[in-house]
Short mmCIF file of C-alpha atoms and ligand atoms in Angstrom, two decimals:
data_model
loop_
_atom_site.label_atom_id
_atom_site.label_comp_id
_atom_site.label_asym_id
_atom_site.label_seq_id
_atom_site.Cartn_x
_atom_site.Cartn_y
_atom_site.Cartn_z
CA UNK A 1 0.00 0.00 0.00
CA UNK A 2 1.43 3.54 -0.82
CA UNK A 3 0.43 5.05 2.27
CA UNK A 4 2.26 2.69 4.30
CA UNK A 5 5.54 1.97 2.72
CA UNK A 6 7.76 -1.05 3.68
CA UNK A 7 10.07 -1.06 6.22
CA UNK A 8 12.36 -2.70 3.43
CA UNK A 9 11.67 0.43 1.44
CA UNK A 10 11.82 3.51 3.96
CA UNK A 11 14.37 5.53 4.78
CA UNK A 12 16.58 5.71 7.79
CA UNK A 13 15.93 7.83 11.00
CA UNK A 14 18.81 9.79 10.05
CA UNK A 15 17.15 10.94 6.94
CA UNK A 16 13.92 11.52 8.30
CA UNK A 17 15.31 13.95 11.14
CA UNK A 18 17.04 15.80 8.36
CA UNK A 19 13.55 16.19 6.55
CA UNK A 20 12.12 17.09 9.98
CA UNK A 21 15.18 19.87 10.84
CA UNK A 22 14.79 21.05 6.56
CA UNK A 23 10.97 21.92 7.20
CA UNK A 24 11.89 23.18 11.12
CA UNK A 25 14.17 25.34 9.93
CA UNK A 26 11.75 26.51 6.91
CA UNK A 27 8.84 27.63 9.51
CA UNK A 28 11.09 29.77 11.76
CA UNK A 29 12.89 32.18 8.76
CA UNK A 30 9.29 32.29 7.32
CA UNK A 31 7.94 33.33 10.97
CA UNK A 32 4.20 33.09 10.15
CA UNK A 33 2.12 31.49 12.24
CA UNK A 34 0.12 28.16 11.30
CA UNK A 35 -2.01 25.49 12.41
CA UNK A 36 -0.51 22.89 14.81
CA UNK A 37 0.23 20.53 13.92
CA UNK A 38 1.14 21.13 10.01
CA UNK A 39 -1.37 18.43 8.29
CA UNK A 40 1.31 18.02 5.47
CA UNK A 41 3.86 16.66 7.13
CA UNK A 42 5.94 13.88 4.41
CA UNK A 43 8.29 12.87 7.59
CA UNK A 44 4.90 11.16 8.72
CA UNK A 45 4.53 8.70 5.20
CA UNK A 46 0.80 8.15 6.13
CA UNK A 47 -0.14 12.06 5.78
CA UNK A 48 1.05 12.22 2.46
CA UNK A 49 -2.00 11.19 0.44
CA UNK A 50 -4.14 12.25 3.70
CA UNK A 51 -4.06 15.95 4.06
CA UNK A 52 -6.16 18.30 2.58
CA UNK A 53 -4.40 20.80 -0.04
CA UNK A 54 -6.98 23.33 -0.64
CA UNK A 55 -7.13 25.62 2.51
CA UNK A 56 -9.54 24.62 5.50
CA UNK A 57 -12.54 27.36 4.55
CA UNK A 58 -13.75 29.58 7.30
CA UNK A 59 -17.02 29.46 8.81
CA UNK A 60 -18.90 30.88 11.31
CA UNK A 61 -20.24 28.37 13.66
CA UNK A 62 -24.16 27.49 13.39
CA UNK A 63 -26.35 27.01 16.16
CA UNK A 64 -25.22 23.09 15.96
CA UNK A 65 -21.89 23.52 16.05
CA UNK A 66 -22.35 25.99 19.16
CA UNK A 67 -23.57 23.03 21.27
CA UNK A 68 -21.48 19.68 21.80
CA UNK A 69 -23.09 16.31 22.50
CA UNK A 70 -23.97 15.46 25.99
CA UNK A 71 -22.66 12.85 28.14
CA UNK A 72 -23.88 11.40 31.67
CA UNK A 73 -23.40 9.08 34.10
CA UNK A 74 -25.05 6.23 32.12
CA UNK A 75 -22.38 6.75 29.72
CA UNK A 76 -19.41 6.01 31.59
CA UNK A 77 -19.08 3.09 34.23
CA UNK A 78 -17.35 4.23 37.44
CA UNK A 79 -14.68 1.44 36.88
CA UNK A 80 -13.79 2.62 33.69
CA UNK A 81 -11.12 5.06 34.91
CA UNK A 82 -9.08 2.57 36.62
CA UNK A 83 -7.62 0.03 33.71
CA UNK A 84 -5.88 -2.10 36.36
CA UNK A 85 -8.95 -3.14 37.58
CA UNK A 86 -10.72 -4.17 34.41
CA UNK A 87 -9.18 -8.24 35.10
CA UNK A 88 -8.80 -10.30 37.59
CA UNK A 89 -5.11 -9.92 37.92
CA UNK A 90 -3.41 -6.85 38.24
CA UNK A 91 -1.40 -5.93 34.65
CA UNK A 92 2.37 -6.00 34.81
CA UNK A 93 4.26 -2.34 34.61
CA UNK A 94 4.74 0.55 36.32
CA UNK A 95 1.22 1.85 37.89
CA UNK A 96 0.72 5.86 37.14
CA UNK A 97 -2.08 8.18 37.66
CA UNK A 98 -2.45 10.83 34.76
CA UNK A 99 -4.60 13.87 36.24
CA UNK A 100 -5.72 17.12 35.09
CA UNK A 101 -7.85 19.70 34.21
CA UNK A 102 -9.57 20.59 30.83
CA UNK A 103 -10.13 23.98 30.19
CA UNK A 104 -11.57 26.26 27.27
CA UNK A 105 -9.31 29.16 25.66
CA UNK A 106 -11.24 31.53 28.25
CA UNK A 107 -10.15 29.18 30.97
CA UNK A 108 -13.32 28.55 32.04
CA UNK A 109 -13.36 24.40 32.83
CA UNK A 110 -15.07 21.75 30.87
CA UNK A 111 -17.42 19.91 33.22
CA UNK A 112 -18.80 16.66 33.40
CA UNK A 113 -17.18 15.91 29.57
CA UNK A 114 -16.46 12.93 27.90
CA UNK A 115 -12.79 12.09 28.15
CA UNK A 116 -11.68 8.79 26.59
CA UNK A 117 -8.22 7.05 26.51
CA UNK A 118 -6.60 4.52 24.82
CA UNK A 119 -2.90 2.98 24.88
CA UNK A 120 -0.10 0.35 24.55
CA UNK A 121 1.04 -2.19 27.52
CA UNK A 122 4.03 -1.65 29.92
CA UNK A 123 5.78 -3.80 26.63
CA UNK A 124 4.44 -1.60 23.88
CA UNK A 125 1.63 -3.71 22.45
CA UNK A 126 -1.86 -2.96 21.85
CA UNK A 127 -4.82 -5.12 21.82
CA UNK A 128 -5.82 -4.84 18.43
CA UNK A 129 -5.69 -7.22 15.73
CA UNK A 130 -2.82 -4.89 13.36
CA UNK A 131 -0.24 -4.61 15.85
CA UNK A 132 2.43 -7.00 15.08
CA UNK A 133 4.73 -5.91 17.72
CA UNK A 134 6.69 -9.29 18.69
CA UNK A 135 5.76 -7.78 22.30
CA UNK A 136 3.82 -9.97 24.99
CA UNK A 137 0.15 -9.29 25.26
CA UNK A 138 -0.88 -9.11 28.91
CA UNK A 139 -3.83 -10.37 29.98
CA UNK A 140 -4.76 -8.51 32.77
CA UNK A 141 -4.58 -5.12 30.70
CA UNK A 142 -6.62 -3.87 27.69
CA UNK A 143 -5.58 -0.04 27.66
CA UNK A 144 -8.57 1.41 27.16
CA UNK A 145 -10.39 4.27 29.83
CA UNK A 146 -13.47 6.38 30.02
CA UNK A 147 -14.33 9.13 32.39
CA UNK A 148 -16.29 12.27 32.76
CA UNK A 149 -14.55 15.52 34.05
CA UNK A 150 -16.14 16.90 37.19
CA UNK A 151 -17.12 20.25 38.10
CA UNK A 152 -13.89 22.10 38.02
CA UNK A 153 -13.19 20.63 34.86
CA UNK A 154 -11.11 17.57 36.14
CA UNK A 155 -10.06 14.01 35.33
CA UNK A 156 -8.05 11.07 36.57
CA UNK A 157 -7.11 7.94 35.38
CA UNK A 158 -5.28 5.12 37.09
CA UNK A 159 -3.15 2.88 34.73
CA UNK A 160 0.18 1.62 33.67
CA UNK A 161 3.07 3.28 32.29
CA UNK A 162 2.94 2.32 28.20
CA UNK A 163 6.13 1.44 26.74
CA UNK A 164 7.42 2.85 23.33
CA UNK A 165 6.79 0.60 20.11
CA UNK A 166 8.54 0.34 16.88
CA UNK A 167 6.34 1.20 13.73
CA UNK A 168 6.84 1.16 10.39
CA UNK A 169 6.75 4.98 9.05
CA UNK A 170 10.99 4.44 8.42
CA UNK A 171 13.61 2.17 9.11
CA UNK A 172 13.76 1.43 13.10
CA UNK A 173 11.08 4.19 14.04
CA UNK A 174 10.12 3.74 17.29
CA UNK A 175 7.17 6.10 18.90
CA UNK A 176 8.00 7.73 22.33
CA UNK A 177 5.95 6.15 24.91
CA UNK A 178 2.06 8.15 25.06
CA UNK A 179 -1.35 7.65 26.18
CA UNK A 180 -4.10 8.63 23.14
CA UNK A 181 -6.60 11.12 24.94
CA UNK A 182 -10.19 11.80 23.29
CA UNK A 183 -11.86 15.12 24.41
CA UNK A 184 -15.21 16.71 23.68
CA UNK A 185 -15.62 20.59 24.84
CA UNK A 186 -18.51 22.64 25.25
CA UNK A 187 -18.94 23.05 21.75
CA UNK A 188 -18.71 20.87 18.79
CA UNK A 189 -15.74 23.31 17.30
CA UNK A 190 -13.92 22.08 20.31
CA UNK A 191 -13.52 18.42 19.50
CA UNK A 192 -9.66 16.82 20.25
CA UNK A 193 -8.44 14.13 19.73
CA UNK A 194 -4.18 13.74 20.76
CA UNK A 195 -1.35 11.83 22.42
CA UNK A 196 -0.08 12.61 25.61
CA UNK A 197 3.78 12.57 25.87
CA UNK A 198 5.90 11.76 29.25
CA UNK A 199 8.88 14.01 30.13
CA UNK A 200 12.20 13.08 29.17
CA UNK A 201 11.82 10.72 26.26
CA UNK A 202 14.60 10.89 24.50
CA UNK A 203 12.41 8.89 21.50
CA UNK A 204 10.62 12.55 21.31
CA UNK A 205 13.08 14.40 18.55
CA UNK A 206 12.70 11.31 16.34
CA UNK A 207 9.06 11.15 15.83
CA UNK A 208 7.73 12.31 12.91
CA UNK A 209 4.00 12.43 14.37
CA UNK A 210 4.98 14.53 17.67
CA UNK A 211 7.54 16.70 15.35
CA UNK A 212 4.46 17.84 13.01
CA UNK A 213 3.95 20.33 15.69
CA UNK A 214 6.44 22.28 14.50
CA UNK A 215 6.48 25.16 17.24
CA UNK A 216 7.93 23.63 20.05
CA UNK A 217 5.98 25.91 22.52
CA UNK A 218 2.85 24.09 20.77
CA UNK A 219 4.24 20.48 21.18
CA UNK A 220 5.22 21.00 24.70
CA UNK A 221 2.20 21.40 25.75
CA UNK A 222 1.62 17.31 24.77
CA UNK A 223 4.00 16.42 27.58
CA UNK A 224 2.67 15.71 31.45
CA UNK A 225 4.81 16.44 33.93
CA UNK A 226 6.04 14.75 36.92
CA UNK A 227 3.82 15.72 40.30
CA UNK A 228 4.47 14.38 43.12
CA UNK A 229 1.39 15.55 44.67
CA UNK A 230 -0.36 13.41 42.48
CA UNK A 231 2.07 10.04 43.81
CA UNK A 232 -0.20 8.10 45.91
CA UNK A 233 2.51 6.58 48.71
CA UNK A 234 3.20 2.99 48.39
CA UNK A 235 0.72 2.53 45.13
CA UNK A 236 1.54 4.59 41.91
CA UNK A 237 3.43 7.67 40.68
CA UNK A 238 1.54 10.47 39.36
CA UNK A 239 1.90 12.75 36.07
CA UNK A 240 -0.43 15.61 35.64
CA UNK A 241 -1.33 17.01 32.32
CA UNK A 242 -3.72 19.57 32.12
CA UNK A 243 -5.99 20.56 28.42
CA UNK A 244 -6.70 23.51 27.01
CA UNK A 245 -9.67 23.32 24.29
CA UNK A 246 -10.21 26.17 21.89
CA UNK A 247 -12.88 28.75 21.74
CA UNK A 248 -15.04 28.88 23.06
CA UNK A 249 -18.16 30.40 20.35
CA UNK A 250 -20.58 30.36 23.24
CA UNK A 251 -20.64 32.66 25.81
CA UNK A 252 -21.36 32.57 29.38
CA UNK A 253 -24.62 34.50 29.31
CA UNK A 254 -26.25 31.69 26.05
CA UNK A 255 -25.07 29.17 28.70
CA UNK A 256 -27.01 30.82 31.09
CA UNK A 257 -29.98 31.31 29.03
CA UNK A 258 -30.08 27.92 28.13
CA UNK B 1 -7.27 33.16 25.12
CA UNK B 2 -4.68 30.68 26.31
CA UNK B 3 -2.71 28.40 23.97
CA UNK B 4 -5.11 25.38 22.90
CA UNK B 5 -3.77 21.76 23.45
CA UNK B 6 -3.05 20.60 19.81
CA UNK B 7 -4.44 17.56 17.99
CA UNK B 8 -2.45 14.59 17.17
CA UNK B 9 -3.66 12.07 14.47
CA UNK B 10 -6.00 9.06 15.70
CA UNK B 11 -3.58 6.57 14.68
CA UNK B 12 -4.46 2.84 13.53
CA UNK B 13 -5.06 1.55 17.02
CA UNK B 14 -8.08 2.95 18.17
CA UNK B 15 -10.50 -0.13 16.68
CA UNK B 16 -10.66 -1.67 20.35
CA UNK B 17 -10.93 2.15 22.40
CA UNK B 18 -13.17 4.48 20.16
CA UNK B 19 -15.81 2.08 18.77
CA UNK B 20 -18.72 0.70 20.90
CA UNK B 21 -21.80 -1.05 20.05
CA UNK B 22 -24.38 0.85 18.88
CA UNK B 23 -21.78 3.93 18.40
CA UNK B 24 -23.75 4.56 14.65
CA UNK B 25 -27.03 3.85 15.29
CA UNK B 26 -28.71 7.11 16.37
CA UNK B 27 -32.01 5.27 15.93
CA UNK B 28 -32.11 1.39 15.43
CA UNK B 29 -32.27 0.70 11.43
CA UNK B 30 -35.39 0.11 10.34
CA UNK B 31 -37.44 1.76 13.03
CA UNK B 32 -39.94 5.06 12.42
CA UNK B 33 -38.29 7.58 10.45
CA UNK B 34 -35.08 5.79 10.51
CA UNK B 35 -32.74 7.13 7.76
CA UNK B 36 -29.32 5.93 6.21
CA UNK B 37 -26.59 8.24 6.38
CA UNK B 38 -23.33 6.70 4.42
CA UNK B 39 -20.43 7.44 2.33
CA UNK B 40 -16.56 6.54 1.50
CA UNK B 41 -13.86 8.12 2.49
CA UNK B 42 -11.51 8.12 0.08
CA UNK B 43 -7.47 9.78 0.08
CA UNK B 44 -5.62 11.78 -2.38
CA UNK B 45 -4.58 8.61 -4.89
CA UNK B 46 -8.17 7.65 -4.83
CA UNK B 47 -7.97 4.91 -2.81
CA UNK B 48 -10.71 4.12 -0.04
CA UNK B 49 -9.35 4.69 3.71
CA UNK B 50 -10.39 1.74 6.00
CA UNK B 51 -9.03 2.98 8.92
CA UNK B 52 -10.95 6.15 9.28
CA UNK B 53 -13.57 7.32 11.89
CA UNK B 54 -16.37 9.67 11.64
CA UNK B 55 -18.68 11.50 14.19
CA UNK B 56 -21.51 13.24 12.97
CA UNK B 57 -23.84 15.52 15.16
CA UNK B 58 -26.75 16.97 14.47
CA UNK B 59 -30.49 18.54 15.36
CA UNK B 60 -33.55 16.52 15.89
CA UNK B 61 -36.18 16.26 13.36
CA UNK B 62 -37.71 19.40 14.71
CA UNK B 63 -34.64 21.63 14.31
CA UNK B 64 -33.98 21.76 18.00
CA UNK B 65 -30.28 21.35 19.04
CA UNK B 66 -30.50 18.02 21.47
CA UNK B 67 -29.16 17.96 25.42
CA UNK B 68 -29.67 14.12 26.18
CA UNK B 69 -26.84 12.06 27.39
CA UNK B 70 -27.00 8.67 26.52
CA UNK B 71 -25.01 7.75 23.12
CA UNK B 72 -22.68 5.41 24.96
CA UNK B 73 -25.46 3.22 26.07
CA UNK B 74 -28.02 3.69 23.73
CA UNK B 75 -31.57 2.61 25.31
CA UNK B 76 -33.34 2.67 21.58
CA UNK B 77 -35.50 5.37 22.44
CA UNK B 78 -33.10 8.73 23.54
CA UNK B 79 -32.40 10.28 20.18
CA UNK B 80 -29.35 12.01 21.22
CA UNK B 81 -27.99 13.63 18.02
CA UNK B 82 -24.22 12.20 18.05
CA UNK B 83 -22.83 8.85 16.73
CA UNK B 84 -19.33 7.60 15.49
CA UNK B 85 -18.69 4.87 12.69
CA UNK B 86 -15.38 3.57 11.55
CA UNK B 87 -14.98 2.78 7.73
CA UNK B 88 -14.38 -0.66 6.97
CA UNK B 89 -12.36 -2.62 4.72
CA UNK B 90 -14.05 -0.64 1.61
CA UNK B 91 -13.77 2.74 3.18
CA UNK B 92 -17.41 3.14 3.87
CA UNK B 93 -19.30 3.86 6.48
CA UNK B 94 -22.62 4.21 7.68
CA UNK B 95 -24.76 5.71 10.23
CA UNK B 96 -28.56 4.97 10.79
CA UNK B 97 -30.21 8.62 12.27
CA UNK B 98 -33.01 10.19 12.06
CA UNK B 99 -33.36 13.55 9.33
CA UNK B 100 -31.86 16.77 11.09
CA UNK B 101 -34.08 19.14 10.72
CA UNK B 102 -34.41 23.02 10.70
CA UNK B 103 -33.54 26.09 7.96
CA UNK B 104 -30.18 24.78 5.93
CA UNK B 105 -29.80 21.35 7.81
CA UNK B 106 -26.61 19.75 7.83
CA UNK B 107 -25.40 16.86 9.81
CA UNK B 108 -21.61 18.28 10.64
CA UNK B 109 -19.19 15.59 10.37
CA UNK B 110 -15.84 15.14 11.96
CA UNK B 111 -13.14 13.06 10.21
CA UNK B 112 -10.23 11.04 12.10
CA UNK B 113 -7.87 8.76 10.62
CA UNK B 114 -4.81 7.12 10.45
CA UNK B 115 -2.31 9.53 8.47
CA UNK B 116 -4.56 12.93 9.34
CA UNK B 117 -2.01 14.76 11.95
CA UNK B 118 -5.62 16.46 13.00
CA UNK B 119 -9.41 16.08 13.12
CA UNK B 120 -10.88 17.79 9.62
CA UNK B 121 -14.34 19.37 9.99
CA UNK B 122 -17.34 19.48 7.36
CA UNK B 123 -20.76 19.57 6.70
CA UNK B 124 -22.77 17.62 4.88
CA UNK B 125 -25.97 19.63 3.97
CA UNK B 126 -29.54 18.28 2.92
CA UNK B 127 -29.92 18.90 -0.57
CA UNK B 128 -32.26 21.93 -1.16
CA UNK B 129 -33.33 23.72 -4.51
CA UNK B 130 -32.27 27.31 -2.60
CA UNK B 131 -28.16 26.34 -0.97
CA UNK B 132 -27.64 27.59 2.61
CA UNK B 133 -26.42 30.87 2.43
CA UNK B 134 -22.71 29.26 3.84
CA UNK B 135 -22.66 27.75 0.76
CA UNK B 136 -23.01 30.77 -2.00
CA UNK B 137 -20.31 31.74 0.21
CA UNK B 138 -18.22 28.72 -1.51
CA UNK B 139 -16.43 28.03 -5.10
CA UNK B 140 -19.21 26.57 -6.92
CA UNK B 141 -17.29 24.17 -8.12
CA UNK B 142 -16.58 22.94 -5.06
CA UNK B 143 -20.02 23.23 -3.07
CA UNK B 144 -21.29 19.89 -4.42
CA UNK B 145 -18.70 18.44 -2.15
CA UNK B 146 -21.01 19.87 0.90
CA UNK B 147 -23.90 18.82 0.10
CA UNK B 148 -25.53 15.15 0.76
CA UNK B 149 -27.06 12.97 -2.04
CA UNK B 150 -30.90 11.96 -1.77
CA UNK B 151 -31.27 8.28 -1.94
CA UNK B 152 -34.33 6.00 -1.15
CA UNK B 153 -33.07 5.59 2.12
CA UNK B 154 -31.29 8.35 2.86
CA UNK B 155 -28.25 10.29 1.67
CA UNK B 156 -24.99 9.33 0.67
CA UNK B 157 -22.00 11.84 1.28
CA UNK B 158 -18.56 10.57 0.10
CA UNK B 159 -15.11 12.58 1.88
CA UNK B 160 -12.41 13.47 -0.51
CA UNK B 161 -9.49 14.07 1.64
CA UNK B 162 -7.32 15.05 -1.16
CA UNK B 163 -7.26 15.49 -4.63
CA UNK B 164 -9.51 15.65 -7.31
CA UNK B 165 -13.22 16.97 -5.90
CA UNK B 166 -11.42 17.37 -2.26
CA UNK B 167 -14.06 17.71 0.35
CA UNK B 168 -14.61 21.32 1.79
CA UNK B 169 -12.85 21.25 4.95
CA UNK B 170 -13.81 24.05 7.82
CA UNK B 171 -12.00 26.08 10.17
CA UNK B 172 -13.93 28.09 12.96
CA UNK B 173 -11.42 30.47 13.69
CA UNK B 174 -10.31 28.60 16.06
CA UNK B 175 -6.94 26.94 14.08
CA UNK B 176 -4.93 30.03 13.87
CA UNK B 177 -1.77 30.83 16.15
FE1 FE2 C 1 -0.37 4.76 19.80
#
């Protein structure tokens, strides 16, 4: 398939940071500003037949797309936040808790949202039929969390450190360890979908998909950081990562009115 | 405003997280008023994408924007306006909904997928003899790509991500830095 070229085929790492430092270097003598992360990115093989190349057309957001869908309590299971709890054994790794708080670009917090995660095993498989990974499955972890924020806008899972895994965008590509995070805001404009990133990994300058953000005040914002606060003594160490949504279109006084 | 979190593509592992049962059936198929919403999603060398994901959302029948929870545990009777289908094999995918309803209906329609660094926004608009006023606003030549087909059951709305009749894609205002 085109889209997903061979590992035979692909390039080295070494040429695909010197495509990722060409374009870097590109974006800061032009100095404008654009969307993050750049949709045509060729480091990352699988965006080049996949991005739009007619610019995204403004619009003004209808009444619709002012509102986002609704979630409750009969939505998520109260379980569903923990993933070490979802077997009867407890999964191998290193036990974390990722915390934080969603917010809107007026910092006003996203309550009682939708969150949804997703993620490799403390070996760097996934449970799904196309990963290949010569990792071992476990079978006390499936990777996979809901929750709804609470009133300030918060969230907390419970789960286990995932390990990095090797793909097959170039020769010996490996993606820095993350956690895939699904988020819904307060309006439908707001919708997010991303990886979160853990401090330190040195696997973070090779990867093509975290690199596509090419401002690096925009990709740091994918890494948690270390909290001890959030460390729960003799249990798990904590990272916190907080989310900041766009907009938002509606303002306080339609919520109000609502 | 603060400095938004960015997106980050969906990547091809998401089959056992993002889907659920019942994720896109809005109503069950075949019930009252019941309606096929489908399409393909197809990339820039015209191939289908099978590893794509779609949400739409959407007003009830009546034009009124719906505030039910419920979607992840659909009881068959909430209507709650949101639903999410992966394509399959083929590219296609396929919701069963009920017709939004309203002046200038569209269902709007958010597109994930494996190779897209970041969720694409659209609309797919009923068709109508008089076009939305959004849509004199577009290259005529490129409208048609925002506006549903009328079938028997339903409409069908295919998603060029690239290329030759590439989909309209929106931005809010809320993409710039
Ligand atoms: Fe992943």
């Amino acid at each position: 398939m085109s889209s997903q070229p061979s590992d035979a085929a692909a390039g080295t790492q070494a040429e695909i940071s010197a495509e990722m430092a060409e374009i870097d270097k590109t974006h800061t003598s032009t100095g404008h500003a654009r969307p993050q992360p750049v949709l045509n990115y060729p480091p990352y093989r699988s965006s080049i037949l996949r991005h739009p190349t007619k610019d995204l057309h403004h619009a003004d957001p209808e009444e619709i797309e002012r509102w986002a869908p609704c979630f409750g309590p009969q939505d998520v299971g109260a379980l569903e936040a923990d993933l070490t709890v979802q077997h009867p054994g407890e999964p191998i790794g290193e036990r974390i808790e990722v915390t934080g708080r969603i917010r809107d670009g007026a910092g006003r917090p996203v309550a009682g949202q939708l969150v949804e995660i997703w993620q490799a095993n403390a070996a760097g498989r996934y449970i799904h039929q196309r990963d290949q990974h010569p990792a071992p499955i476990d079978p006390n972890f499936t990777g996979v969390g809901r929750c709804l924020s609470d009133a300030e806008g918060r969230y907390r899972f419970t789960t286990i450190r995932p390990g990095p895994y090797p793909w097959k965008n170039h020769r010996n590509a490996w993606r820095p360890a993350h956690i895939h995070f699904s988020l819904f805001g307060t309006d439908f404009t707001q919708r997010l979908i991303t990886q979160m990133y853990f401090p330190g990994d040195p696997l973070l300058a090779l990867d093509p998909i975290y690199r596509s953000i090419t401002d690096a005040r925009d990709r740091e914002l994918l890494v948690a950081r270390y909290d001890h606060e959030v460390t729960r003594p003799q249990w798990s160490t904590g990272y916190r990562w907080d989310i900041v949504l766009t907009g938002p279109h509606r303002t306080r006084f339609e919520e109000d009115d609502a | 405003m603060r400095r938004s979190t960015p997106g980050q593509t969906v990547g091809p592992f998401y089959h056992y997280a993002l889907p659920y049962p019942g994720d896109h059936t809005l109503v069950p198929p075949g019930s009252a008023n019941a309606i096929r919403f489908h399409g393909t999603v197809i990339d820039g060398a015209g191939d289908p994408v099978p590893d794509a994901l779609l949400e739409i959302w959407q007003p009830a029948p009546d034009g009124s924007v719906v505030r039910r929870a419920g979607s992840l545990h659909r009881d068959g009777f909430t209507f709650t306006g949101w639903g999410r289908a992966s394509t399959d094999t083929t590219g296609h995918f396929s919701f069963s909904t009920l017709r939004p309803g309203g002046p200038d209906a569209f269902f709007a329609v958010t597109v994930f997928a494996r190779g897209l660094l970041d969720r694409l926004f659209t609309r797919a608009y009923l068709p109508s003899p008089e076009p939305a006023p959004f849509l004199k606003g577009v290259d005529a030549e490129r409208r048609g790509t925002l506006i549903a087909v009328a079938e028997p059951q339903g409409f069908r709305f295919d998603i060029r991500l690239q290329g030759d009749g590439e989909t309209v894609f929106l931005n809010f205002g809320t993409d710039e830095r």
